[in-house]
Amino acid sequence: QVSLVESGGGSVQAGGSLKLSCEIYANIGGGYWIGWFRQAPGKEREYVAVKAHGGTFTNYRYAVKDRFIISQDTGRNILYLQMNNLKPEDTAMYYCAAQGIFSTMWDRPEGFDIWGQGTQVSVSS
């Protein structure tokens, strides 16, 4: 069964930190994209950070660059998103995503065909 299971969301004050985890129960090809997206109420889903599965290449949304870190424990098949210096504008539902079929659209939701259920992150000022 193919699934992604997120955890680690919560409520913090601005400047705080959270670490999201995503357990990957799927056979993802080496080099395929995996990552995190977020969606705030009334807004479109947007990419936050992505990386090559099993590789070192990463890419971050400009708004989170230097504050968020995406990483992967390949042995345990877990994807992480360390979020530091959180801001109220980071408030959103955060989704883990993976490519079961490779796509070059690594920065768009349409490029990913495996999704988790989401975990809520709320940042108060």
Short mmCIF file of C-alpha atoms in Angstrom, two decimals:
data_model
loop_
_atom_site.label_atom_id
_atom_site.label_comp_id
_atom_site.label_asym_id
_atom_site.label_seq_id
_atom_site.Cartn_x
_atom_site.Cartn_y
_atom_site.Cartn_z
CA GLN A 1 0.00 0.00 0.00
CA VAL A 2 1.35 3.38 -1.03
CA SER A 3 1.08 6.13 1.57
CA LEU A 4 2.80 9.06 3.21
CA VAL A 5 2.14 9.77 6.89
CA GLU A 6 2.98 13.21 8.28
CA SER A 7 3.40 14.23 11.89
CA GLY A 8 4.90 17.04 13.92
CA GLY A 9 2.59 19.96 13.24
CA GLY A 10 1.33 22.21 16.00
CA SER A 11 0.94 25.75 17.26
CA VAL A 12 3.90 27.97 18.08
CA GLN A 13 4.65 31.64 18.54
CA ALA A 14 6.56 33.61 15.96
CA GLY A 15 10.25 32.84 16.15
CA GLY A 16 9.63 29.29 17.31
CA SER A 17 10.55 26.00 15.66
CA LEU A 18 8.80 22.82 14.59
CA LYS A 19 10.02 19.66 12.90
CA LEU A 20 7.70 17.81 10.56
CA SER A 21 8.18 14.13 9.74
CA CYS A 22 6.86 12.11 6.84
CA GLU A 23 7.02 8.31 6.89
CA ILE A 24 7.24 7.06 3.32
CA TYR A 25 5.40 3.78 2.62
CA ALA A 26 6.04 3.76 -1.10
CA ASN A 27 8.63 2.61 -3.56
CA ILE A 28 10.09 5.89 -4.79
CA GLY A 29 12.66 5.81 -7.55
CA GLY A 30 16.13 7.14 -6.88
CA GLY A 31 16.36 10.77 -7.97
CA TYR A 32 12.60 11.23 -8.06
CA TRP A 33 11.40 14.32 -6.23
CA ILE A 34 10.02 14.22 -2.71
CA GLY A 35 9.16 17.23 -0.62
CA TRP A 36 6.82 19.46 1.28
CA PHE A 37 3.99 21.66 0.11
CA ARG A 38 1.65 23.90 2.07
CA GLN A 39 -1.78 25.37 1.64
CA ALA A 40 -3.25 28.27 3.59
CA PRO A 41 -7.03 28.86 3.66
CA GLY A 42 -8.20 30.45 0.44
CA LYS A 43 -4.83 30.06 -1.23
CA GLU A 44 -3.35 27.64 -3.72
CA ARG A 45 -1.09 24.83 -2.64
CA GLU A 46 2.55 25.88 -2.98
CA TYR A 47 5.85 24.13 -2.79
CA VAL A 48 8.01 24.71 0.27
CA ALA A 49 11.03 22.47 -0.17
CA VAL A 50 11.94 19.49 -2.30
CA LYS A 51 14.84 17.10 -2.60
CA ALA A 52 15.93 14.26 -4.78
CA HIS A 53 14.99 10.96 -3.17
CA GLY A 54 18.15 9.36 -1.86
CA GLY A 55 20.23 12.25 -3.16
CA THR A 56 21.58 15.53 -1.90
CA PHE A 57 20.02 18.07 -4.25
CA THR A 58 17.51 20.33 -2.56
CA ASN A 59 15.48 23.38 -3.49
CA TYR A 60 13.60 25.83 -1.30
CA ARG A 61 10.89 28.36 -1.76
CA TYR A 62 12.49 31.80 -1.44
CA ALA A 63 10.26 32.73 1.51
CA VAL A 64 11.59 29.85 3.63
CA LYS A 65 15.18 29.71 2.42
CA ASP A 66 17.66 29.93 5.32
CA ARG A 67 14.88 29.14 7.82
CA PHE A 68 13.71 25.65 6.77
CA ILE A 69 15.81 22.54 6.20
CA ILE A 70 14.64 19.47 4.31
CA SER A 71 16.39 16.20 5.04
CA GLN A 72 15.90 12.48 4.67
CA ASP A 73 16.74 9.42 6.74
CA THR A 74 17.08 6.95 3.91
CA GLY A 75 17.56 4.00 6.24
CA ARG A 76 14.21 4.61 7.95
CA ASN A 77 12.57 6.10 4.86
CA ILE A 78 11.52 9.28 6.66
CA LEU A 79 11.49 12.78 5.23
CA TYR A 80 11.87 15.75 7.58
CA LEU A 81 11.26 19.47 7.46
CA GLN A 82 12.97 21.45 10.20
CA MET A 83 11.28 24.84 10.43
CA ASN A 84 13.04 27.60 12.35
CA ASN A 85 12.20 31.24 13.00
CA LEU A 86 8.59 30.59 12.08
CA LYS A 87 6.45 33.51 10.97
CA PRO A 88 2.66 33.98 11.01
CA GLU A 89 2.68 33.76 7.21
CA ASP A 90 3.98 30.19 7.53
CA THR A 91 0.60 29.17 8.95
CA ALA A 92 -0.87 26.49 6.68
CA MET A 93 -1.62 22.82 6.26
CA TYR A 94 1.65 21.14 5.33
CA TYR A 95 1.67 18.15 3.01
CA CYS A 96 4.34 15.60 2.25
CA ALA A 97 4.48 14.67 -1.42
CA ALA A 98 6.35 12.19 -3.57
CA GLN A 99 6.61 11.19 -7.20
CA GLY A 100 5.57 7.68 -8.04
CA ILE A 101 6.00 8.71 -11.67
CA PHE A 102 8.87 11.07 -12.46
CA SER A 103 8.04 14.62 -13.45
CA THR A 104 10.16 17.70 -14.08
CA MET A 105 7.51 19.81 -12.32
CA TRP A 106 9.25 19.64 -8.97
CA ASP A 107 7.84 22.97 -7.86
CA ARG A 108 4.18 22.34 -8.71
CA PRO A 109 1.56 20.13 -7.05
CA GLU A 110 0.71 18.65 -10.48
CA GLY A 111 4.16 17.08 -10.55
CA PHE A 112 3.44 14.84 -7.55
CA ASP A 113 1.06 11.89 -7.47
CA ILE A 114 1.49 10.61 -3.90
CA TRP A 115 0.30 12.79 -1.02
CA GLY A 116 0.00 12.61 2.72
CA GLN A 117 -3.05 13.67 4.69
CA GLY A 118 -1.44 16.90 5.90
CA THR A 119 -0.44 18.31 9.25
CA GLN A 120 -1.45 21.76 10.50
CA VAL A 121 1.11 24.40 11.41
CA SER A 122 -0.14 27.54 13.14
CA VAL A 123 2.13 30.45 14.02
CA SER A 124 0.86 33.30 16.18
CA SER A 125 2.38 36.75 16.37
#
